Coordinates of C-alpha atoms in Angstrom, one line a residue:
Chain A
M1 CA -33.9 1.4 -12.7
K2 CA -30.8 1.1 -14.8
E3 CA -29.4 -2.3 -15.0
I4 CA -25.7 -3.0 -15.1
S5 CA -24.1 -6.5 -15.0
L6 CA -21.0 -5.5 -13.0
V7 CA -20.8 -2.6 -10.7
I8 CA -17.4 -1.9 -9.2
I9 CA -17.2 0.4 -6.3
G10 CA -13.8 2.3 -6.4
G11 CA -11.8 3.5 -9.5
G12 CA -8.2 2.8 -7.9
S13 CA -5.8 0.0 -8.6
A14 CA -8.2 -2.7 -7.4
G15 CA -11.2 -1.4 -9.2
L16 CA -9.5 -0.8 -12.5
A17 CA -7.7 -4.2 -12.4
A18 CA -11.0 -6.0 -11.5
A19 CA -12.7 -4.4 -14.4
V20 CA -9.9 -5.4 -16.8
G21 CA -10.2 -8.9 -15.4
A22 CA -14.0 -9.2 -15.8
Y23 CA -13.8 -7.6 -19.3
D24 CA -11.1 -10.0 -20.5
E25 CA -13.4 -13.0 -19.1
G26 CA -16.2 -11.8 -21.3
V27 CA -18.3 -9.2 -19.3
K28 CA -18.3 -6.0 -20.8
D29 CA -21.4 -4.3 -19.1
I30 CA -19.4 -2.8 -16.4
L31 CA -19.5 0.5 -14.3
I32 CA -16.7 1.7 -12.1
I33 CA -17.8 4.2 -9.7
E34 CA -15.0 6.6 -8.4
R35 CA -15.4 9.2 -5.7
S36 CA -12.4 11.3 -6.8
P37 CA -12.1 13.6 -10.0
Y38 CA -9.7 11.2 -11.6
L39 CA -9.1 7.5 -11.6
G40 CA -6.1 5.7 -10.1
G41 CA -7.0 6.4 -6.7
I42 CA -4.3 6.5 -3.8
L43 CA -1.4 6.0 -6.3
N44 CA -1.9 9.4 -7.7
Q45 CA -0.6 10.9 -4.4
C46 CA 2.2 8.3 -3.8
I47 CA 4.6 10.2 -6.2
H48 CA 7.8 8.2 -4.9
N49 CA 9.0 5.2 -7.1
G50 CA 9.1 1.6 -6.6
F51 CA 5.9 0.3 -8.0
G52 CA 5.6 -2.2 -10.7
L53 CA 8.5 -4.6 -10.2
T54 CA 6.3 -7.5 -10.4
E55 CA 3.7 -6.4 -12.8
F56 CA 5.5 -4.5 -15.4
K57 CA 9.3 -5.3 -14.6
E58 CA 10.0 -1.8 -14.4
E59 CA 10.4 0.7 -11.5
L60 CA 7.4 3.2 -11.9
S61 CA 6.2 6.1 -9.6
G62 CA 2.6 5.8 -8.2
P63 CA 1.0 7.9 -10.9
E64 CA 2.6 6.1 -13.7
F65 CA 1.5 2.7 -12.4
A66 CA -1.9 4.1 -12.0
D67 CA -1.8 5.4 -15.7
R68 CA -0.9 1.9 -17.1
F69 CA -4.3 0.6 -15.5
I70 CA -6.2 3.8 -16.5
K71 CA -5.2 3.1 -19.9
Q72 CA -5.8 -0.7 -19.8
A73 CA -9.5 0.2 -18.8
Q74 CA -9.9 3.0 -21.4
E75 CA -8.5 0.8 -24.3
R76 CA -11.6 -1.6 -23.3
N77 CA -14.0 1.4 -23.2
I78 CA -14.9 0.4 -19.7
P79 CA -17.4 3.0 -18.6
Y80 CA -16.8 5.0 -15.2
V81 CA -18.0 7.8 -13.4
L82 CA -16.3 10.3 -11.5
E83 CA -17.0 12.5 -8.4
S84 CA -19.7 10.0 -7.6
T85 CA -20.1 8.7 -4.1
V86 CA -22.0 5.3 -3.5
L87 CA -24.5 6.0 -0.7
E88 CA -25.8 2.4 -0.2
V89 CA -25.6 -1.3 -1.5
T90 CA -28.5 -3.6 -0.8
K91 CA -28.6 -7.2 -0.3
D92 CA -30.4 -7.5 -3.6
K93 CA -27.6 -5.7 -5.4
V94 CA -29.1 -2.2 -5.9
V95 CA -26.2 0.3 -5.7
T96 CA -27.3 4.0 -5.2
Y97 CA -24.7 6.6 -5.8
T98 CA -24.7 10.4 -6.0
S99 CA -23.0 13.1 -7.8
A100 CA -23.4 16.7 -8.8
K101 CA -23.9 15.9 -12.4
E102 CA -26.4 13.0 -12.2
G103 CA -28.0 13.5 -8.6
V104 CA -29.1 10.5 -7.2
V105 CA -28.9 7.3 -9.4
K106 CA -29.9 3.7 -8.7
I107 CA -28.5 0.7 -10.4
Q108 CA -29.7 -2.9 -10.4
A109 CA -26.4 -4.9 -10.3
K110 CA -26.0 -8.8 -11.2
A111 CA -22.7 -8.8 -9.3
I112 CA -20.9 -6.1 -7.2
I113 CA -17.0 -5.8 -6.7
M114 CA -16.0 -4.0 -3.5
A115 CA -12.7 -2.1 -4.3
A116 CA -13.0 0.9 -2.1
G117 CA -9.2 0.8 -0.6
C118 CA -8.7 1.4 3.0
Y119 CA -8.7 4.6 5.4
E120 CA -6.3 5.7 7.9
R121 CA -6.5 5.3 11.7
S122 CA -6.8 8.9 13.1
A123 CA -5.7 10.6 16.1
G124 CA -9.1 9.8 17.9
A125 CA -8.6 6.2 17.5
I126 CA -5.6 6.1 19.5
G127 CA -6.6 9.1 22.2
I128 CA -3.4 10.8 22.6
P129 CA -3.4 12.9 25.8
G130 CA -3.2 16.4 25.6
D131 CA -4.6 19.4 23.7
R132 CA -6.3 19.1 20.2
P133 CA -4.6 21.8 18.2
A134 CA -4.3 22.1 14.4
G135 CA -1.3 20.5 13.1
V136 CA -2.1 16.9 13.9
L137 CA -2.8 15.0 10.7
T138 CA -2.6 11.6 9.3
A139 CA 0.3 10.7 6.8
G140 CA -2.0 10.1 3.8
Q141 CA -3.8 13.5 4.6
A142 CA -0.2 15.0 4.7
Q143 CA 0.7 13.5 1.3
L144 CA -2.4 14.3 -0.4
L145 CA -2.0 18.2 0.5
L146 CA 1.7 18.3 -0.3
N147 CA 1.9 16.2 -3.4
Q148 CA -1.3 17.1 -5.2
Y149 CA -2.2 20.6 -3.8
G150 CA 1.3 22.0 -3.0
Y151 CA 0.6 22.8 0.6
M152 CA 3.5 22.6 3.0
V153 CA 2.1 20.9 6.0
G154 CA 4.6 21.9 8.6
K155 CA 8.1 23.2 9.3
R156 CA 9.1 21.2 12.3
V157 CA 7.5 17.7 12.2
F158 CA 7.3 14.6 14.3
I159 CA 6.0 11.4 12.9
L160 CA 4.1 8.7 15.1
G161 CA 4.2 5.5 13.6
S162 CA 6.7 3.7 11.3
G163 CA 4.4 2.6 8.5
D164 CA 5.7 3.0 5.1
I165 CA 3.6 6.3 4.1
G166 CA 4.9 7.8 7.5
L167 CA 8.6 6.8 6.5
I168 CA 8.0 8.2 3.0
M169 CA 6.5 11.4 4.3
A170 CA 9.6 12.2 6.5
R171 CA 11.7 12.0 3.4
R172 CA 9.5 13.9 1.1
L173 CA 9.1 16.8 3.9
T174 CA 12.9 16.8 4.4
L175 CA 13.5 17.3 0.8
E176 CA 10.9 20.1 0.7
G177 CA 12.8 22.0 3.5
A178 CA 11.1 20.8 6.7
K179 CA 12.9 19.5 9.5
V180 CA 11.5 15.9 10.7
L181 CA 12.7 15.5 14.5
G182 CA 12.1 11.9 14.6
V183 CA 9.8 8.9 14.2
A184 CA 8.3 7.1 17.1
E185 CA 7.3 3.4 16.9
I186 CA 5.3 2.0 19.7
M187 CA 6.5 -1.5 18.8
P188 CA 10.1 -2.8 19.3
Y189 CA 10.5 -3.1 15.6
S190 CA 9.6 -1.0 12.6
N191 CA 6.5 -1.4 10.7
G192 CA 7.8 -0.2 7.2
L193 CA 9.6 -1.9 4.4
N194 CA 13.6 -2.1 5.0
R195 CA 14.2 -0.1 2.1
N196 CA 12.3 2.8 3.4
M197 CA 14.1 2.8 6.6
V198 CA 17.3 3.0 4.7
Q199 CA 16.1 5.5 1.9
C200 CA 13.8 7.5 3.9
L201 CA 15.2 8.0 7.5
E202 CA 19.0 6.8 7.4
D203 CA 19.8 8.8 4.3
Y204 CA 18.5 11.9 6.2
N205 CA 19.8 11.1 9.6
I206 CA 16.2 11.1 11.0
P207 CA 16.2 9.2 14.4
L208 CA 13.7 6.2 15.0
Y209 CA 12.6 5.6 18.5
L210 CA 11.5 2.1 18.8
S211 CA 9.1 1.2 21.9
H212 CA 8.1 5.0 22.0
T213 CA 4.9 6.7 21.6
V214 CA 3.7 10.3 21.8
S215 CA 2.3 10.8 25.4
R216 CA 1.2 14.3 25.0
V217 CA 0.3 17.0 22.5
Y218 CA 0.8 20.7 23.6
G219 CA -0.3 23.5 21.8
K220 CA -3.1 26.3 21.8
E221 CA -4.0 27.0 18.2
R222 CA -1.3 25.1 16.4
V223 CA 0.9 22.0 17.8
E224 CA 3.7 23.8 19.8
K225 CA 5.4 20.8 21.3
I226 CA 5.2 17.0 21.9
E227 CA 6.2 14.7 24.5
I228 CA 7.3 11.1 23.8
S229 CA 7.8 8.3 26.4
K230 CA 9.1 4.9 26.3
V231 CA 6.4 2.3 26.6
D232 CA 6.7 -1.3 28.6
E233 CA 5.6 -4.6 27.5
R234 CA 2.0 -3.7 27.6
M235 CA 2.5 -0.4 25.6
R236 CA 1.9 1.9 28.4
P237 CA 4.1 4.9 28.5
I238 CA 6.8 4.5 31.4
K239 CA 7.3 7.6 33.8
G240 CA 10.6 9.4 33.8
T241 CA 11.2 8.4 30.2
E242 CA 9.7 11.4 28.6
M243 CA 11.4 13.7 25.8
T244 CA 9.9 16.8 24.4
F245 CA 10.3 18.0 20.8
D246 CA 9.3 21.5 19.7
V247 CA 7.4 20.9 16.5
D248 CA 4.5 22.5 14.7
T249 CA 3.1 19.2 13.2
L250 CA 2.5 15.7 14.2
I251 CA 2.0 13.2 11.5
L252 CA 0.2 10.0 12.1
S253 CA 1.1 6.8 10.5
I254 CA -0.5 4.3 12.6
G255 CA -2.4 1.9 10.6
L256 CA -4.8 1.4 7.6
I257 CA -8.2 -0.2 8.0
P258 CA -10.4 -1.6 5.0
N259 CA -13.0 1.0 4.0
N260 CA -15.9 -1.8 4.2
T261 CA -18.7 0.1 5.7
L262 CA -21.0 -0.3 2.7
L263 CA -20.9 -4.0 2.8
N264 CA -20.8 -4.1 6.9
N265 CA -24.0 -2.0 6.7
I266 CA -26.0 -5.1 5.1
G267 CA -24.3 -7.6 7.4
I268 CA -21.8 -9.5 5.3
P269 CA -19.5 -11.5 7.4
T270 CA -16.1 -10.1 8.0
G271 CA -12.8 -12.0 8.4
R272 CA -9.9 -11.2 10.8
S273 CA -8.5 -8.7 8.3
R274 CA -11.5 -6.6 8.8
G275 CA -12.5 -6.9 5.2
C276 CA -15.1 -9.4 3.9
A277 CA -14.7 -13.1 4.6
V278 CA -14.0 -14.4 1.2
D279 CA -13.4 -17.6 -0.4
N280 CA -10.7 -18.5 -3.0
H281 CA -12.8 -16.7 -5.7
Y282 CA -12.9 -13.6 -3.7
E283 CA -16.6 -14.0 -3.1
S284 CA -17.8 -13.2 0.1
E285 CA -20.5 -15.1 2.2
F286 CA -23.4 -13.1 0.1
E287 CA -23.4 -14.4 -3.5
G288 CA -22.4 -12.1 -6.2
F289 CA -20.5 -9.9 -3.8
F290 CA -17.0 -9.8 -4.4
A291 CA -14.0 -8.0 -2.8
C292 CA -10.4 -7.3 -3.5
G293 CA -7.4 -4.9 -2.9
N294 CA -7.0 -2.9 0.3
V295 CA -10.7 -3.2 1.2
L296 CA -10.2 -6.9 1.6
H297 CA -7.0 -6.8 3.4
V298 CA -4.4 -3.9 3.6
H299 CA -1.6 -4.8 0.9
D300 CA 2.0 -3.5 0.9
L301 CA 2.5 -3.8 -2.8
V302 CA 0.2 -2.4 -5.5
D303 CA 1.5 -5.4 -7.6
N304 CA -0.2 -7.7 -5.5
V305 CA -3.4 -5.6 -5.4
V306 CA -3.8 -5.7 -9.1
A307 CA -3.1 -9.4 -9.5
E308 CA -5.7 -10.2 -6.7
S309 CA -8.2 -7.8 -8.3
R310 CA -7.8 -9.2 -11.9
E311 CA -8.8 -12.5 -10.3
A312 CA -11.6 -11.3 -8.5
G313 CA -12.9 -9.5 -11.7
K314 CA -12.5 -12.9 -13.5
Y315 CA -14.6 -14.8 -11.1
A316 CA -17.1 -12.1 -10.7
A317 CA -17.5 -12.3 -14.6
R318 CA -18.0 -16.3 -14.1
Y319 CA -20.5 -15.6 -11.6
I320 CA -22.5 -13.4 -14.0
Q321 CA -21.9 -16.0 -16.8
G322 CA -23.7 -18.5 -14.2
Q323 CA -20.3 -20.5 -14.0
L324 CA -19.3 -20.1 -10.4
E325 CA -21.8 -21.9 -8.0
K326 CA -21.4 -21.6 -4.2
K327 CA -20.3 -25.3 -3.3
Q328 CA -21.5 -26.9 -0.4
D329 CA -18.2 -28.5 0.3
R330 CA -15.5 -26.3 1.3
I331 CA -12.7 -25.8 3.7
H332 CA -12.8 -23.1 6.4
V333 CA -9.4 -21.5 6.8
S334 CA -8.4 -20.0 10.0
A335 CA -5.3 -18.0 11.3
G336 CA -3.6 -20.1 14.0
D337 CA -0.6 -19.2 16.4
G338 CA 1.4 -16.4 15.5
I339 CA -0.8 -15.4 12.3
G340 CA -2.8 -12.4 12.2
Y341 CA -5.2 -13.2 9.4
V342 CA -5.6 -15.3 6.5
V343 CA -7.2 -14.6 3.1
P344 CA -9.2 -16.6 2.0
E345 CA -11.5 -17.6 4.9
Y346 CA -12.9 -20.4 2.6
V347 CA -11.6 -22.6 -0.1
A348 CA -13.9 -24.4 -2.5
L349 CA -11.9 -26.8 -4.8
D350 CA -12.3 -25.8 -8.4
G351 CA -9.6 -27.9 -10.2
S352 CA -7.0 -25.2 -10.0
K353 CA -3.6 -26.6 -9.4
T354 CA -2.6 -24.4 -6.5
T355 CA -4.6 -22.4 -4.0
A356 CA -2.8 -19.0 -2.8
F357 CA -2.9 -18.1 0.8
K358 CA -2.3 -14.7 1.8
F359 CA -1.3 -13.8 5.5
R360 CA 0.6 -11.7 7.9
V361 CA 2.4 -12.8 11.0
R362 CA 1.9 -11.1 14.4
K363 CA 5.6 -10.2 15.2
P364 CA 9.0 -10.6 13.5
S365 CA 10.2 -14.1 13.9
K366 CA 13.3 -16.2 12.8
N367 CA 13.6 -20.0 11.9
V368 CA 9.9 -20.8 11.6
Y369 CA 7.7 -23.1 9.8
I370 CA 4.6 -21.7 8.4
T371 CA 2.4 -25.0 9.1
Y372 CA -0.8 -25.9 7.2
T373 CA -3.1 -28.2 9.2
L374 CA -6.1 -29.7 7.7
N375 CA -8.4 -31.6 10.0
G376 CA -5.7 -32.4 12.5
N377 CA -3.0 -33.5 9.8
V378 CA -0.2 -31.4 9.0
I379 CA -0.2 -31.3 5.1
K380 CA 2.5 -28.7 4.3
K381 CA 5.4 -26.9 6.2
V382 CA 7.1 -24.2 4.6
F383 CA 10.5 -22.8 6.4
K384 CA 11.1 -19.4 6.6
P385 CA 14.4 -18.0 7.8
V386 CA 12.9 -14.5 8.6
I387 CA 9.5 -13.6 8.4
I388 CA 8.0 -9.9 9.4
P389 CA 4.6 -8.5 9.9
S390 CA 5.0 -5.5 7.6
E391 CA 5.5 -8.0 4.5
M392 CA 2.4 -9.9 3.6
E393 CA 3.2 -13.6 2.7
I394 CA 1.7 -15.1 -0.4
M395 CA 2.2 -19.1 -0.5
N396 CA 0.7 -21.2 -3.3
I397 CA -0.1 -24.7 -1.8
P398 CA -0.8 -27.6 -4.3
S399 CA -4.5 -28.1 -4.2
E400 CA -3.9 -31.8 -4.2
L401 CA -2.9 -31.5 -0.5
L402 CA -6.3 -30.2 0.4
G403 CA -8.0 -33.6 0.2
E404 CA -11.6 -33.6 -0.4
G405 CA -11.9 -30.0 0.3
K406 CA -13.9 -30.2 3.4
G407 CA -13.2 -29.4 7.3
E408 CA -10.7 -26.9 9.0
L409 CA -7.5 -25.7 7.8
S410 CA -5.3 -23.7 10.2
V411 CA -2.3 -21.7 9.1
S412 CA 0.1 -21.3 12.1
L413 CA 3.7 -20.4 12.9
V414 CA 5.8 -23.1 14.5
Q415 CA 9.4 -22.3 15.8
K416 CA 12.0 -24.7 14.5
E417 CA 13.6 -26.7 17.3
E418 CA 17.2 -26.0 17.9
N419 CA 19.4 -28.8 17.9
Chain B
M1 CA 37.2 -0.3 0.9
E2 CA 35.8 -1.2 4.3
E3 CA 33.3 -4.1 4.5
R4 CA 29.7 -3.1 5.0
D5 CA 26.5 -4.6 5.8
L6 CA 23.5 -3.0 3.5
I7 CA 20.0 -3.3 3.2
C8 CA 19.1 -3.2 -0.6
I9 CA 16.7 -0.4 -1.7
V10 CA 16.4 -1.6 -5.4
C11 CA 12.9 -3.1 -4.8
P12 CA 10.6 -3.7 -1.7
R13 CA 12.0 -6.9 -1.1
G14 CA 14.9 -5.4 0.9
C15 CA 17.8 -7.9 0.9
H16 CA 20.4 -7.9 3.5
L17 CA 23.8 -7.4 1.5
H18 CA 27.1 -7.9 2.5
V19 CA 29.9 -6.1 0.7
D20 CA 33.5 -7.2 1.3
K21 CA 36.6 -5.3 0.7
D22 CA 37.1 -6.3 -2.8
L23 CA 33.5 -5.2 -3.5
N24 CA 32.3 -8.6 -3.8
V25 CA 28.3 -8.7 -2.9
T26 CA 26.7 -11.6 -1.1
G27 CA 23.0 -11.9 0.2
N28 CA 21.6 -10.4 -2.9
F29 CA 18.4 -12.1 -4.5
C30 CA 19.0 -10.6 -7.9
P31 CA 21.8 -9.2 -9.9
R32 CA 20.6 -5.7 -9.5
G33 CA 21.1 -6.0 -5.7
A34 CA 24.9 -6.9 -6.4
A35 CA 25.1 -3.6 -8.6
Y36 CA 23.3 -1.7 -5.8
G37 CA 25.8 -2.8 -3.3
K38 CA 28.8 -2.0 -5.2
Q39 CA 27.5 1.2 -6.1
E40 CA 26.4 2.3 -2.7
V41 CA 29.8 1.9 -1.3
T42 CA 31.6 3.5 -4.1
N43 CA 29.1 6.2 -5.2
P44 CA 25.8 6.2 -3.7
T45 CA 22.9 7.3 -5.9
R46 CA 19.0 7.9 -5.5
V47 CA 16.2 8.3 -8.0
I48 CA 14.5 11.7 -6.9
T49 CA 10.8 12.2 -7.0
S50 CA 9.0 15.5 -6.4
T51 CA 6.5 17.8 -8.0
V52 CA 6.5 20.7 -10.2
R53 CA 4.0 23.7 -10.3
I54 CA 1.5 23.6 -13.4
E55 CA -1.0 25.8 -14.9
N56 CA -4.3 25.0 -16.6
A57 CA -4.5 21.6 -15.2
L58 CA -6.8 19.9 -12.7
L59 CA -4.3 20.1 -10.0
P60 CA -1.8 22.7 -9.4
L61 CA 1.1 20.2 -9.3
C62 CA 2.6 17.7 -11.7
P63 CA 4.6 14.6 -10.1
V64 CA 8.0 14.2 -11.6
R65 CA 10.9 11.8 -11.1
S66 CA 14.7 11.4 -12.3
N67 CA 14.6 9.0 -15.1
G68 CA 17.6 7.3 -13.5
A69 CA 19.6 7.6 -10.2
I70 CA 21.7 10.9 -9.5
P71 CA 24.4 11.2 -6.8
K72 CA 22.9 11.1 -3.3
G73 CA 25.0 14.3 -2.4
K74 CA 23.0 16.2 -5.2
L75 CA 19.5 15.6 -3.8
F76 CA 19.0 19.0 -2.2
E77 CA 20.5 20.8 -5.3
A78 CA 18.1 19.0 -7.5
M79 CA 15.1 20.0 -5.5
K80 CA 16.3 23.8 -5.7
E81 CA 16.3 23.3 -9.4
I82 CA 12.9 21.6 -9.5
D83 CA 11.6 24.3 -7.4
K84 CA 12.4 27.0 -10.0
I85 CA 10.4 25.7 -12.8
S86 CA 6.7 26.0 -13.9
L87 CA 4.8 23.9 -16.5
K88 CA 1.9 24.4 -18.8
A89 CA -0.8 21.8 -19.5
P90 CA -1.0 19.8 -21.4
V91 CA 1.9 17.7 -20.2
K92 CA 2.2 13.9 -21.3
I93 CA 3.6 11.1 -18.9
G94 CA 7.3 10.8 -19.9
D95 CA 7.6 14.5 -21.2
V96 CA 11.4 15.9 -20.2
V97 CA 10.9 18.4 -17.6
I98 CA 14.5 19.2 -17.0
H99 CA 17.4 18.0 -19.3
D100 CA 20.4 16.8 -17.4
L101 CA 19.3 17.4 -13.8
V102 CA 22.2 18.9 -11.8
G103 CA 24.7 17.7 -14.2
S104 CA 24.0 14.1 -13.6
G105 CA 23.2 13.1 -17.2
V106 CA 19.8 12.1 -16.0
D107 CA 16.5 13.9 -16.9
L108 CA 13.7 14.9 -15.0
I109 CA 10.2 13.5 -16.4
A110 CA 6.7 14.1 -15.8
T111 CA 5.0 11.1 -14.2
R112 CA 1.3 11.9 -14.8
D113 CA -0.7 12.9 -17.9
M114 CA -1.9 16.5 -17.2
P115 CA -4.6 17.5 -19.9
V116 CA -5.7 21.1 -19.9
V117 CA -8.6 21.9 -17.7
K118 CA -10.5 25.2 -18.1

């Protein structure tokens, strides 16, 4: 069997940045395994701009951002295979992939970095009542078809879900000549970035229906009509609030889920983000298995993905070099009141001055403290005038506050008391 | 000029801006927000991103963007101009695809390397 020190599953922004991170830390025996016929992953279909403000201090489009990392990997001669699908990963780090070119290949790795991104929630996942005609597709599918293959996915379009890709597709389809009749969002607030509400919906007078969902799809061969309804506090459609729209296409932008099946299959514990439960070195509960990017937790900004992934690559390299041992003493981190998830799940003190905590709040909140409680004592309170679920928070907490690095740490949201 | 509350679209941060009658901007995190606020109430502009047809490449489309912002009112006119052209691989990132897009003084550039694929 072929032996390779570090196998990276996924050649998108996370996989490329992880490879660069590991290489620069001294591990050069790497293989990136990518499913598509090109590197760069989902960025290739994100042709809009707004990428790279933190990483490159420039505003780039998705393909340009991807290109920078493809070139960083190529400058280092980091090997990769394309059109290759990983079929299986075993507990003893044997990776099996298949491609038309090579057939079935088995590799014994010393460490594995999972960087396979995320997938989209589909129509089946939310069970929209009504017919099952053609013309219902996810925002990412629509984006791939339109931006990479030139297929106009519809002429009269309705969008369910106000996630960023949905908003960006509303603008894109409008510019390409489609009529976007509206966007429905089941929550009472938008799930997209503010700037996308402005430049994708307001700019083109596309209405946003908050606290609404699609309650029925009509159509024999192709979508002919959809019905939306207002929802109650428990998100059930309210009778008598129905509105119908004559459309030929329904686009779903209803959430992204870490694509972690390969590791779930071997029983790696997962966290609340639905990716692996990792420590502050992005190592999972299985030694030598690392995860980063959207397969760990869904990010809003690729700049954060590459920063995280470079770190994951660095620690994977240290593991291979025998410089990263799992410590007995570590802190277990949990999401307390008002917090959806926190990455990392464990912190093992390693002499770093600060420890980064990444999390999302459950609902938009004002005048709150993000409160860090270690073994019953509040060790840090960070005031936030405004905090919203659609923006991931990254807070660097001084490691000296983490005491001896043992016990339970809870991150929670506490309302500031009014005077 | 009327007072306006805007959401900055310069970066994903999305600052809440207030622009007063004398074009003073508050609420911005960085200087680009102040510039955006002023611009948005006087002459709103947007960067346009799209695709153009390409032959002899891995994919039938090459992504493009304007190398700067163009007047918001000219976006659809720009799309028409973009629709008319077709490229031939190889194309390099940054290659100018259309000079002076819709008279804006801004060029349309390719945003992906498109090598020849036979």
